[in-house]
C-alpha positions as YAML, in Angstrom:
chain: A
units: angstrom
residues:
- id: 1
  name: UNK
  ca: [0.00, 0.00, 0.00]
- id: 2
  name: UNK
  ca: [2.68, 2.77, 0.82]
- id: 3
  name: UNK
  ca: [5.09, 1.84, -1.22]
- id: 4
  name: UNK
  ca: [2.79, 2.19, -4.06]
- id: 5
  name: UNK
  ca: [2.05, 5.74, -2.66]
- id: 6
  name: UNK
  ca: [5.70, 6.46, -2.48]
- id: 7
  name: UNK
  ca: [5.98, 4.53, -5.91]
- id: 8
  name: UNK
  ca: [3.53, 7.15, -7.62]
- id: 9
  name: UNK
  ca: [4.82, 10.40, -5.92]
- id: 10
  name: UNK
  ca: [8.55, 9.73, -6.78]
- id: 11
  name: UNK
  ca: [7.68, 9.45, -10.72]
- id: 12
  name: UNK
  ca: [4.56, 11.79, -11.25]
- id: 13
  name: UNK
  ca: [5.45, 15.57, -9.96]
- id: 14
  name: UNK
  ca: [2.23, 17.35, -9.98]
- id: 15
  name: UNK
  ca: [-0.32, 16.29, -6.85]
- id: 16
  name: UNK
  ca: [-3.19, 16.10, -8.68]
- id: 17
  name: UNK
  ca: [-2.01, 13.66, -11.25]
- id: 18
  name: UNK
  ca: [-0.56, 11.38, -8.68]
- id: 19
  name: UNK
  ca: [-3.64, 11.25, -6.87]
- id: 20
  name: UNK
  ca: [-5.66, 10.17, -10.09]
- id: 21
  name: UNK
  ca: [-2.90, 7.58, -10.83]
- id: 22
  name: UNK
  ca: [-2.99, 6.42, -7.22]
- id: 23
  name: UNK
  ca: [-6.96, 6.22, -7.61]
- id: 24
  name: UNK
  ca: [-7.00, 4.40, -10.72]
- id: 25
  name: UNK
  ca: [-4.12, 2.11, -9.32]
- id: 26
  name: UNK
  ca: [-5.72, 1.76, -5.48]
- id: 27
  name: UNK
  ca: [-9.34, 0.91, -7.64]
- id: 28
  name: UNK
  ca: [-7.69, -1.66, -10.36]
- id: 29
  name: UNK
  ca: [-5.55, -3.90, -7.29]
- id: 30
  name: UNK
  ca: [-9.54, -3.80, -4.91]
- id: 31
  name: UNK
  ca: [-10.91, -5.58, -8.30]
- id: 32
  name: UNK
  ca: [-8.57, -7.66, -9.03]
- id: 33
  name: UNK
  ca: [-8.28, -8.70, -5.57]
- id: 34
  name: UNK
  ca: [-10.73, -10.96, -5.22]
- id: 35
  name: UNK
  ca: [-13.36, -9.47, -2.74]
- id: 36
  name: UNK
  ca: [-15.24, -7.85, -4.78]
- id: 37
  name: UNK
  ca: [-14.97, -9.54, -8.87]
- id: 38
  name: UNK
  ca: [-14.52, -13.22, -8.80]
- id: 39
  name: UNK
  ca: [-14.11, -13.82, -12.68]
- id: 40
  name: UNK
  ca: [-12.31, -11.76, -14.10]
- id: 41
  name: UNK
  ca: [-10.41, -11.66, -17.70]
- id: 42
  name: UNK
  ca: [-7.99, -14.17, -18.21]
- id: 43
  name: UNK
  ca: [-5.56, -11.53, -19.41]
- id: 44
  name: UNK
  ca: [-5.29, -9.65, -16.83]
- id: 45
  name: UNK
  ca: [-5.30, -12.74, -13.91]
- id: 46
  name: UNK
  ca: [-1.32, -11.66, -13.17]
- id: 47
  name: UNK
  ca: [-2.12, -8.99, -11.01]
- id: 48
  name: UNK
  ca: [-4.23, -10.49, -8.50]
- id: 49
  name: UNK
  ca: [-0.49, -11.38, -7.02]
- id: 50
  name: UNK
  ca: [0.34, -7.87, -6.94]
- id: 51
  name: UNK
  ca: [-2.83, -6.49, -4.88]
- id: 52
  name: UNK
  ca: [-2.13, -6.64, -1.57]
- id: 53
  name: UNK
  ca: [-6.08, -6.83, -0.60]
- id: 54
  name: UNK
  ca: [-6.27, -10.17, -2.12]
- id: 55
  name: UNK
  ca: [-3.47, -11.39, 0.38]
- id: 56
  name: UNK
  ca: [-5.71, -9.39, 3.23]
- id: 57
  name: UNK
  ca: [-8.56, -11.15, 1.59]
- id: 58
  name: UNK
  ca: [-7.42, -14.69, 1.82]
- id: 59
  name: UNK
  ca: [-5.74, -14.65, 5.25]
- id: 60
  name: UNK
  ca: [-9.21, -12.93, 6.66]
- id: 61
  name: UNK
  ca: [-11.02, -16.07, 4.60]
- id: 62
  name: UNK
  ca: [-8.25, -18.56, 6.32]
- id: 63
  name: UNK
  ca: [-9.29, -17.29, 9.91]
- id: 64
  name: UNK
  ca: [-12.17, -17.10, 9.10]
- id: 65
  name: UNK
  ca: [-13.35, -20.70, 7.20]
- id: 66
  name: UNK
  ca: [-10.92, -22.92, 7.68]
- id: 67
  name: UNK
  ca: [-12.12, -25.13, 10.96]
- id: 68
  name: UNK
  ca: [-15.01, -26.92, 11.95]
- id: 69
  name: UNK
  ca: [-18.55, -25.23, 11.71]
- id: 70
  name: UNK
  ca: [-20.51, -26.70, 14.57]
- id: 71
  name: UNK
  ca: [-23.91, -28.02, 13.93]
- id: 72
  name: UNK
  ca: [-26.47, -25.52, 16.02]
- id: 73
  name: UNK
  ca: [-29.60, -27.98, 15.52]
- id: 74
  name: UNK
  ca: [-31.15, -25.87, 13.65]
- id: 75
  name: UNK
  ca: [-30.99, -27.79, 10.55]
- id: 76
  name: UNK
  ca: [-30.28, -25.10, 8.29]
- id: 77
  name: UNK
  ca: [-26.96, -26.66, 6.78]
- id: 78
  name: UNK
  ca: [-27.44, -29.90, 5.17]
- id: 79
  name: UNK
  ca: [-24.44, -31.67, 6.65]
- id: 80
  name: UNK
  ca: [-25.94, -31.62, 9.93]
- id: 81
  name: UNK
  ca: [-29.32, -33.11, 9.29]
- id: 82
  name: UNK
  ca: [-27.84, -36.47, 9.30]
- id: 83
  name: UNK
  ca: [-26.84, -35.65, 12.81]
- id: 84
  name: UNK
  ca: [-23.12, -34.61, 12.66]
- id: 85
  name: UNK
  ca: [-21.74, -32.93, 15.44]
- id: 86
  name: UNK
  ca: [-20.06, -31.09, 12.70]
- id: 87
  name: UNK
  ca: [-20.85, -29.85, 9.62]
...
């Protein structure tokens, strides 16, 4: 994220052109990330590795998703209507 910022303000001079590029920059890496556009053009797949919201993205999916859900009884997943203790 800041070195981007310091990427941008080293080449472009003028204020107001560096903060369009760092819009236009900061707006392409969310997309490509992977929160919020899930298929996107083959082409253009290579910079998902250089948004650092994807990485943010995955490690908050990791914590997130990867252990156990426990069945509440309420039946609403399918998993634990054949009476798992998890689902």
């Amino acid at each position: 994220g800041e070195s981007l910022g310091l990427l941008v303000c080293a080449t472009v001079m003028d204020m107001e052109q560096a903060m369009v590029a760092l819009t236009v920059c900061t707006l392409t890496l969310m997309l490509v990330g992977g929160f919020f556009v899930k298929n996107i053009p083959i082409w253009i797949v290579w910079t998902r590795f250089l948004s650092p919201f994807k990485y943010a993205f995955d490690a908050s999916q990791n914590l997130t998703f990867n252990k156990n859900v426990p069945c509440d009884g309420s039946g609403v997943l399918l998993a634990c209507n054949s009476g798992a203790a998890y689902a």
